[in-house]
XYZ file of C-alpha atoms in Angstrom:
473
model
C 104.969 127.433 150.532
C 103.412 124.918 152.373
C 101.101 123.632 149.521
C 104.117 123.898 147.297
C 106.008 121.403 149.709
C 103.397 118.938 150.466
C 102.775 118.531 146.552
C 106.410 117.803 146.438
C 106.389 115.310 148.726
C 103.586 114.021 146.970
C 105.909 113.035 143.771
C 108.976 111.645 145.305
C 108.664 108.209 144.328
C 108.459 109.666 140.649
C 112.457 109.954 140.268
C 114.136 113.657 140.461
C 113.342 114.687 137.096
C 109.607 114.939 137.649
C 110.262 115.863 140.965
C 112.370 118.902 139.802
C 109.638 119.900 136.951
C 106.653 119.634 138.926
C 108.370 122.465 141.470
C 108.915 124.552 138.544
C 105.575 124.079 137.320
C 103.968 125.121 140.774
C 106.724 127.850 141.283
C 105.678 129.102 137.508
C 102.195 129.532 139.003
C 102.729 131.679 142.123
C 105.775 133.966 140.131
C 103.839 135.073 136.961
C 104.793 132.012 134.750
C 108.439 132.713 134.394
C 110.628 129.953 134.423
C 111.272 127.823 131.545
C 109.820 130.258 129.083
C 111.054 130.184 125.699
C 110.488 132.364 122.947
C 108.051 130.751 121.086
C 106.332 130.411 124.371
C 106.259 134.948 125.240
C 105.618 135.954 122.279
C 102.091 134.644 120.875
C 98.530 135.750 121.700
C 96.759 133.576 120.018
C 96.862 131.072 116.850
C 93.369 129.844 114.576
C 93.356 126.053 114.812
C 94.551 124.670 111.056
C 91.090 123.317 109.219
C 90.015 119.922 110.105
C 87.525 118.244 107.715
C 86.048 115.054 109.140
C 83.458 112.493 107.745
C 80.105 113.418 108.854
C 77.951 111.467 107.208
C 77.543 108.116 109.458
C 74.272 106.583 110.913
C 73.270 108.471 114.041
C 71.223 106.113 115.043
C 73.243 103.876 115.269
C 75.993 106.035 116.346
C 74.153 106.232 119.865
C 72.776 102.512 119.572
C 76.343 101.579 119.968
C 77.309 103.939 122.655
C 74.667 102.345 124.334
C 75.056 98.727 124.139
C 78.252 98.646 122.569
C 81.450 96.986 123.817
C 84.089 99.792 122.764
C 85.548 99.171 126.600
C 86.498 95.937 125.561
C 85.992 94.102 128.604
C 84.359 94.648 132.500
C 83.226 92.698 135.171
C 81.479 89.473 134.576
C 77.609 89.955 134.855
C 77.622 86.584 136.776
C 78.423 88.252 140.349
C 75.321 90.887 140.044
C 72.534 88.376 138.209
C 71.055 88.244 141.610
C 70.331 92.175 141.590
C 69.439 92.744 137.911
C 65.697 93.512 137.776
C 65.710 95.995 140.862
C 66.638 99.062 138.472
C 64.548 100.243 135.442
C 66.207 102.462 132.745
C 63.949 104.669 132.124
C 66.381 107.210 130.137
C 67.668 105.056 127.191
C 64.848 102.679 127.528
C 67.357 100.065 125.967
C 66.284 95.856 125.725
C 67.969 93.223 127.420
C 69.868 93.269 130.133
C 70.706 97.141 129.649
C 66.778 97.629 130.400
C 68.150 96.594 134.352
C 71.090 98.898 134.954
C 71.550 102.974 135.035
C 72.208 104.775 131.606
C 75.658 105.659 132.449
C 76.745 101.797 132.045
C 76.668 98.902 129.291
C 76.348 95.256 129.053
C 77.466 93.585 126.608
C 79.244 90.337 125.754
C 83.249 89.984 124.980
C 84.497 87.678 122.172
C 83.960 84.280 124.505
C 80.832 85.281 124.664
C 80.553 86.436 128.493
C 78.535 89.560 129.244
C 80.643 91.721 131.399
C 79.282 95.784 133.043
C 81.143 98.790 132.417
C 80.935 102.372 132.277
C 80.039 103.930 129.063
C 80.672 107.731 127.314
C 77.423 109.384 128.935
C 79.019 108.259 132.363
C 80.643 111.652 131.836
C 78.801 113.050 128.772
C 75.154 113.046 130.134
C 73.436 115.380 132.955
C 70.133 116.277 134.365
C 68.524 119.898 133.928
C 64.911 120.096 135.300
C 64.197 116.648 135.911
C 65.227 115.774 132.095
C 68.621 113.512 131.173
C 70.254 115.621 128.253
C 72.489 113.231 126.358
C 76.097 115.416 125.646
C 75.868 117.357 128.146
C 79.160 117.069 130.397
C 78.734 115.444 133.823
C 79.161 117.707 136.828
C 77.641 115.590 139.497
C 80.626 112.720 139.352
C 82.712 112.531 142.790
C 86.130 112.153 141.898
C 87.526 113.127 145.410
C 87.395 109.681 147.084
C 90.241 107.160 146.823
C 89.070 104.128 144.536
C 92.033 101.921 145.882
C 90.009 99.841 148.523
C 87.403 99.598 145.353
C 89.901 98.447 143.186
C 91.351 95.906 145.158
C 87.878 94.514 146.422
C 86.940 94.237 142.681
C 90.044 92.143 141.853
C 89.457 90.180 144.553
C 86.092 89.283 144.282
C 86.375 87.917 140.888
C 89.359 86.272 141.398
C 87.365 84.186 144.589
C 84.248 83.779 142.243
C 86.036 82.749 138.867
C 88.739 80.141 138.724
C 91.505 81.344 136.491
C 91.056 79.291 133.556
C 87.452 80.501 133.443
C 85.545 82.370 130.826
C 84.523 84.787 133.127
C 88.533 85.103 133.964
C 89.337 86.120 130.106
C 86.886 88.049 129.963
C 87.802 90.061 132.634
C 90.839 90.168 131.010
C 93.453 93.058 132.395
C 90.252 95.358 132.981
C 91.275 95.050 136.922
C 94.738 96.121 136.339
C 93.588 99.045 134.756
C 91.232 100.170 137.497
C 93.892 99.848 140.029
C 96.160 101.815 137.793
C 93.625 104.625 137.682
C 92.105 104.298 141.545
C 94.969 106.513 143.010
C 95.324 109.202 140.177
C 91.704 110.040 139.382
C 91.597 111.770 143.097
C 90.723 115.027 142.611
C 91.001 117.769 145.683
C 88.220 119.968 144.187
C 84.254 119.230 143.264
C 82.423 119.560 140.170
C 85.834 118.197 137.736
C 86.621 115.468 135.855
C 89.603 113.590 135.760
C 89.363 111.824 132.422
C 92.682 112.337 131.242
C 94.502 111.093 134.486
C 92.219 108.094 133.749
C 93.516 107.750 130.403
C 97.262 108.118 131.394
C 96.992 106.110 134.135
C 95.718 103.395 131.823
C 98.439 103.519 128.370
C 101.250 103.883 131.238
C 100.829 100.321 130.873
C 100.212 99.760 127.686
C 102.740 99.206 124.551
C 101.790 101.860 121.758
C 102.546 99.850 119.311
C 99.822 97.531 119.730
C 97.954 98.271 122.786
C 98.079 95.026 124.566
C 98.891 94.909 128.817
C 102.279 96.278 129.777
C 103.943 95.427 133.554
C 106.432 97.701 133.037
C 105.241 101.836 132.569
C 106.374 103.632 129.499
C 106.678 106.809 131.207
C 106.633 108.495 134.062
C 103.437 110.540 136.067
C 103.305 112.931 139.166
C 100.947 112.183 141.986
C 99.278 115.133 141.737
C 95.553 115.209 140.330
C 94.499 118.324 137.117
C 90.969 117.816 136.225
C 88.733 119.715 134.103
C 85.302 121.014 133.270
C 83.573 118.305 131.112
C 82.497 120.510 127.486
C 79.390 119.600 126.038
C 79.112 117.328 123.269
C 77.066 118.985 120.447
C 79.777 121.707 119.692
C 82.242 119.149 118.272
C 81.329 120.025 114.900
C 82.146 123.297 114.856
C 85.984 122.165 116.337
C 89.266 121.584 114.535
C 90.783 120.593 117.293
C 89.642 119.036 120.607
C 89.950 119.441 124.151
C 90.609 122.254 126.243
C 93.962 123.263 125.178
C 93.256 122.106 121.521
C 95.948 119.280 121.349
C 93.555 117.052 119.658
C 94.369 116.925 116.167
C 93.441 114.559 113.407
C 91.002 112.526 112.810
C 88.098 113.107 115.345
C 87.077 108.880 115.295
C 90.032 108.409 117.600
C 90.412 111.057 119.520
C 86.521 110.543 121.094
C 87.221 106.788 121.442
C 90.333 107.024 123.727
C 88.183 105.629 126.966
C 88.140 102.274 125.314
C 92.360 102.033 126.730
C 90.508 101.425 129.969
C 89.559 98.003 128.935
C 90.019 96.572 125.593
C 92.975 94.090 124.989
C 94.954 95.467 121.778
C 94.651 97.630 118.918
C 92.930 94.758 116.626
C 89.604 95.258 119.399
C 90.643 98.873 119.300
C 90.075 99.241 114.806
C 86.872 97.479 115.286
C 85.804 100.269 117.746
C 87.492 103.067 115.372
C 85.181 101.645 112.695
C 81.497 102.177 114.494
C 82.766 105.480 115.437
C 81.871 106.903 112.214
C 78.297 106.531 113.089
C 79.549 107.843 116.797
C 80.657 110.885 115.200
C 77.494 111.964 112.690
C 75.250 111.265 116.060
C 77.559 114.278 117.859
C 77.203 116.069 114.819
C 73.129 115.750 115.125
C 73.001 116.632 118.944
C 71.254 120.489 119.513
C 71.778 121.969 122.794
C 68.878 122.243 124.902
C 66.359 125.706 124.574
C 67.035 128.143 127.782
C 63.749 127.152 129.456
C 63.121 130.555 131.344
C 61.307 134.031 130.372
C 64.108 135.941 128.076
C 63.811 139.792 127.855
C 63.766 139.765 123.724
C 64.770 143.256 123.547
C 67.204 143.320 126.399
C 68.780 140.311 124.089
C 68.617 142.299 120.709
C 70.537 144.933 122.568
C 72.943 141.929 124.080
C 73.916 140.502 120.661
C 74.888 143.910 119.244
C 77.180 144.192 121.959
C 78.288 140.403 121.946
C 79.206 140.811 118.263
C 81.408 144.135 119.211
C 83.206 142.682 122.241
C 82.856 138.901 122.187
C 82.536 137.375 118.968
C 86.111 137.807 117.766
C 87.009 134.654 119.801
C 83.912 132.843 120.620
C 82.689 133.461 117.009
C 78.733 134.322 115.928
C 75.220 133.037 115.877
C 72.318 133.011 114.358
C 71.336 132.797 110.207
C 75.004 132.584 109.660
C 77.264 131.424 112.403
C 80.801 131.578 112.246
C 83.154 130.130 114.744
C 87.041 131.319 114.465
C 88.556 128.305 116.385
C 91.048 130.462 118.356
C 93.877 128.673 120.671
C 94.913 132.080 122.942
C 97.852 131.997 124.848
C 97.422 131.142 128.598
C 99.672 134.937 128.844
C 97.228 136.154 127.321
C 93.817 134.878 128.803
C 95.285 134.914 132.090
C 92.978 131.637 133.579
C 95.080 129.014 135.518
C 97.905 128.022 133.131
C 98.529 124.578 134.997
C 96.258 122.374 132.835
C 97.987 123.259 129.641
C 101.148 123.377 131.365
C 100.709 120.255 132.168
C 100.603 118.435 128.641
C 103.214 120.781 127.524
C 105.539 120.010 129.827
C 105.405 116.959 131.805
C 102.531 114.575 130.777
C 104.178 111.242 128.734
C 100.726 111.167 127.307
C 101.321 113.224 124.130
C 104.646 111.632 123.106
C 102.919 108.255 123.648
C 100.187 109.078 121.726
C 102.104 110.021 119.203
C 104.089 106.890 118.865
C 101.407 104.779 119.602
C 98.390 102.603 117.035
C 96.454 105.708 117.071
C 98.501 108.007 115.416
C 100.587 106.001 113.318
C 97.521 103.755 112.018
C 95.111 105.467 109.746
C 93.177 107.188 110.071
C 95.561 109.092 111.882
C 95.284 111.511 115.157
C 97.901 112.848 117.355
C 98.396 115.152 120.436
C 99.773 118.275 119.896
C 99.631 120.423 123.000
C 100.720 124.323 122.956
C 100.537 126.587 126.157
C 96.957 127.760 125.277
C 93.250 127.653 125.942
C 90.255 127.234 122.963
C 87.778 129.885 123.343
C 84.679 127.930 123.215
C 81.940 127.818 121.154
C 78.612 129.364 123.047
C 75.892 127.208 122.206
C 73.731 126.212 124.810
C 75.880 128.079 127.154
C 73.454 128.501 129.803
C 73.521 124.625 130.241
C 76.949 124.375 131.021
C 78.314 125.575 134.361
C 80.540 125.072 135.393
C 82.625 127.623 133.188
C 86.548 128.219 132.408
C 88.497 124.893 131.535
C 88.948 124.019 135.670
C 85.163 124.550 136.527
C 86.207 127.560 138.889
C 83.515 130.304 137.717
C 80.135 128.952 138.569
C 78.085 131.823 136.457
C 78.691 133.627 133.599
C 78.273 136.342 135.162
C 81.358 135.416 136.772
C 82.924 135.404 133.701
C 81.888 138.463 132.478
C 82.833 140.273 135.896
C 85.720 139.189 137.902
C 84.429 141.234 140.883
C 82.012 138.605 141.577
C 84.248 135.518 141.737
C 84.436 133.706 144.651
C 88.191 132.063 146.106
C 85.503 129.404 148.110
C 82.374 128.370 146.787
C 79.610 125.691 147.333
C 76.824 124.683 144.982
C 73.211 124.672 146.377
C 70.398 123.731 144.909
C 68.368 125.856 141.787
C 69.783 127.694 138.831
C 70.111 131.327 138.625
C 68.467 132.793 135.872
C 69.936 136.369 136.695
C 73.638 135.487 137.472
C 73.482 132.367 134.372
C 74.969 129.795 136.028
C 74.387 127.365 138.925
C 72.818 129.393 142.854
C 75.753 129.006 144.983
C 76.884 130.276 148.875
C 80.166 131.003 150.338
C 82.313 127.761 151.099
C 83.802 127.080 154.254
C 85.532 123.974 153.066
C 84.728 120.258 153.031
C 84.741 118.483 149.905
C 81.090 120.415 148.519
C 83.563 123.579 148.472
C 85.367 124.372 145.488
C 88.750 126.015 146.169
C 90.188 128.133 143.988
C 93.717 128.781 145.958
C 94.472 124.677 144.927
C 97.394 124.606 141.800
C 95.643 124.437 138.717
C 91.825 125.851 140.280
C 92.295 129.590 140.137
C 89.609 131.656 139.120
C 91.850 134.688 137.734
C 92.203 135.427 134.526
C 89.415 136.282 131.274
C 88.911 139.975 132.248
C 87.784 140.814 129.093
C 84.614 141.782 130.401
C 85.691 144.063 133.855
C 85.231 147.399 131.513
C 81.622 147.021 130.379
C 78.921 148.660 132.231
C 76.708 146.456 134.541
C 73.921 147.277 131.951
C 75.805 146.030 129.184
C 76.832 142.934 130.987
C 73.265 142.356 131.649
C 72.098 142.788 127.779
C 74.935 140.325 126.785
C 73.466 137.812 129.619
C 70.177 137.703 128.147
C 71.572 137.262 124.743
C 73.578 134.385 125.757
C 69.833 132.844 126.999
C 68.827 132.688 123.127
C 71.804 130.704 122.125
């Protein structure tokens, strides 16, 4: 009760309405999911994702050339403030020319149509991660701490390049409304919880302000947004092609160009800069289509695996399809009643995000080619390659191992990552938290662990054949 007030108080600048919903949504969640059902809503288990096709056949070179010196942002902060420091960092990931050979692989430089060079993040910000001393590009982003407040950052930001750039400067348009942006997003990327990403706060917080017609700077919002943080595991990359629909709770429908490209609304100036970025992502796209996941890079018991696959096939592959000669991958959406993990997340866009309805209205789905949100109270079971790479697992990051998945009995409510990877558990070595922000909570709306017990009624031997087969894929 006393979570469930302070969250309340946490939204009362948002008007009653939202105010009202979110204490439904956070009552739904301690009193098994009741209100506001509907019928549609009871009665489903699960639904296979409509097919898809998208155009494959881009440049993937040059797909990742562009994600790495591209300007699909739009704009950023004028290089001018940090010429004095360039030189004192080596990329040694991308190994890229230019200025991009000073700065870390997570960020681009690149000029704007004046012809300034301005910094900003770029895709493997999120989409890139280290496993045994070696940067594996698609791989989603654990390590990124969302739980400090960015206001002090945002403002600082603003206010340095406002004292170093008169406002009639080049520097000035190219900065463009990049800063309002950022201090849009600084208080609603906060997350209360490790190891999660907040990247679709970020994007709301940005097309609040933004008209969907034609994506240029808005003072005024165009919808409403609670003060409370949902953040997600980060998926990897190289299972896109398998999808036909994207993220978590499958809502992303359409064409596939647009729905990757929605982090350039954190900088670029209207939907004209927005079709020239739509148009490189074809080569984006066949360059996800090319990634591999990495090999498991430990001993695997081959006939302890044989024996895991026969079993994975019987109990597992119904949902998270099969491997091997001739995969198949079912693209099931399955009911958050019926999975059982925390519900909040999909509640959320549902429910009460604007997000979908502007999307929806806005350049990107009424512009070909077209893409929309469609969200449905339901979770995608994933596709399994690479698996062993990925921990995080469940759509809030709350399961560390999969053996955690597998067996519910070995969840922990607290938990803290430490350093190594367990090769029997599959997942990251962890210890009981005692709080502090290196513990992950799973008692925090929209963080439980429950749910997925598919696996409770195997015996520990089978469980342990299936986590060797899950090495191989």
């Amino acid at each position: 009760m006393e979570l469930y007030k302070k969250v309340l108080q946490s939204v009362k600048k948002s008007g009653f309405r939202i105010i009202l919903l979110t204490g439904v949504l956070l009552v739904s969640a301690c009193n098994g999911l009741k209100p506001l059902e509907t019928p549609e809503q009871s009665f489903w288990h699960f639904r296979i994702m409509p097919d898809n096709p998208q155009n494959w056949s881009g440049d993937p070179d040059a797909g990742l050339n562009y994600l790495v010196t591209g300007g699909y942002i739009g704009s950023g902060i004028p290089i001018a403030l940090f010429e004095k420091d360039l030189g004192e960092f080596q990329d040694t990931v991308l190994r890229r020319q230019g200025n991009n050979a000073y700065i870390d692989h997570t960020a681009n430089i690149f000029p704007v149509e004046n012809g300034v060079e301005v910094i900003n993040g770029n895709c493997f910000s999120c989409h890139a991660y280290t496993i045994e001393d070696k940067v594996f590009l698609g791989l989603g982003n654990p390590a990124g701490d969302y739980q400090n407040n960015r206001k002090l950052g945002a403002w600082l930001m603003n206010t340095t390049v406002k004292v170093k750039f008169k406002k009639d400067s080049p520097e000035r348009e190219a900065f463009g409304h990049f800063g309002d942006y950022f201090k849009a997003i600084a208080p609603n990327i906060q997350t209360n919880n490790p190891v999660v990403n907040p990247a679709f706060r970020l994007e709301e917080a940005c097309v609040v302000y933004r008209n969907p017609e034609d994506l240029t700077y808005s003072k005024d919002p165009q919808f409403e947004t609670i003060n409370y943080t949902l953040a997600s595991d980060v998926p990897p990359l190289w299972n896109v092609d398998k999808k036909s629909a994207l993220y978590y709770n499958g809502m992303g429908r359409g064409d596939f160009r647009k729905l990757l490209m929605q982090a350039s609304v954190l900088g670029i100036a209207d939907s004209t800069a927005a079709r020239k970025a739509v148009e490189q992502f074809d080569d984006v796209l066949a360059w996800v289509a090319a990634l591999e996941p990495p090999a498991y890079p430990y001993p695997v018991d081959a006939e302890l695996a044989e024996t895991g696959e026969v079993l994975f096939n019987q109990e597992c592959s119904k949902c998270h399809g099969t491997y091997g000669e001739n995969p198949a991958y079912p693209n099931k959406l399955v009911s958050t009643k019926f999975i059982g993990t925390d519900p909040l997340y999909a509640r959320y866009f549902s429910r009460l995000s604007g997000l979908p309805e502007w999307y929806n209205a806005s350049w990107f789905a009424r512009s070909e080619p077209k893409s929309e949100l469609l969200a449905l109270e339901g979770y995608i079971a994933p596709p399994l390659d690479g698996i062993w790479a990925t921990p995080p697992y469940f759509h809030n990051g709350s399961v560390p191992t999969i053996e955690g998945v597998l067996d519910s009995g070995k969840r922990m409510d607290k938990w803290k990552r430490i350093d190594g990877y367990d090769t029997n558990r599959l997942g990251w070595m962890i210890s009981p938290g005692g709080g502090g922000k290196e513990t992950y909570d799973t008692s925090k709306p929209g963080y439980s662990n429950s749910g997925h017990y598919f696996g409770d009624e195997l015996k520990d031997v089978e469980k342990l054949a299936i986590l060797e087969y899950l090495k191989t894929l």
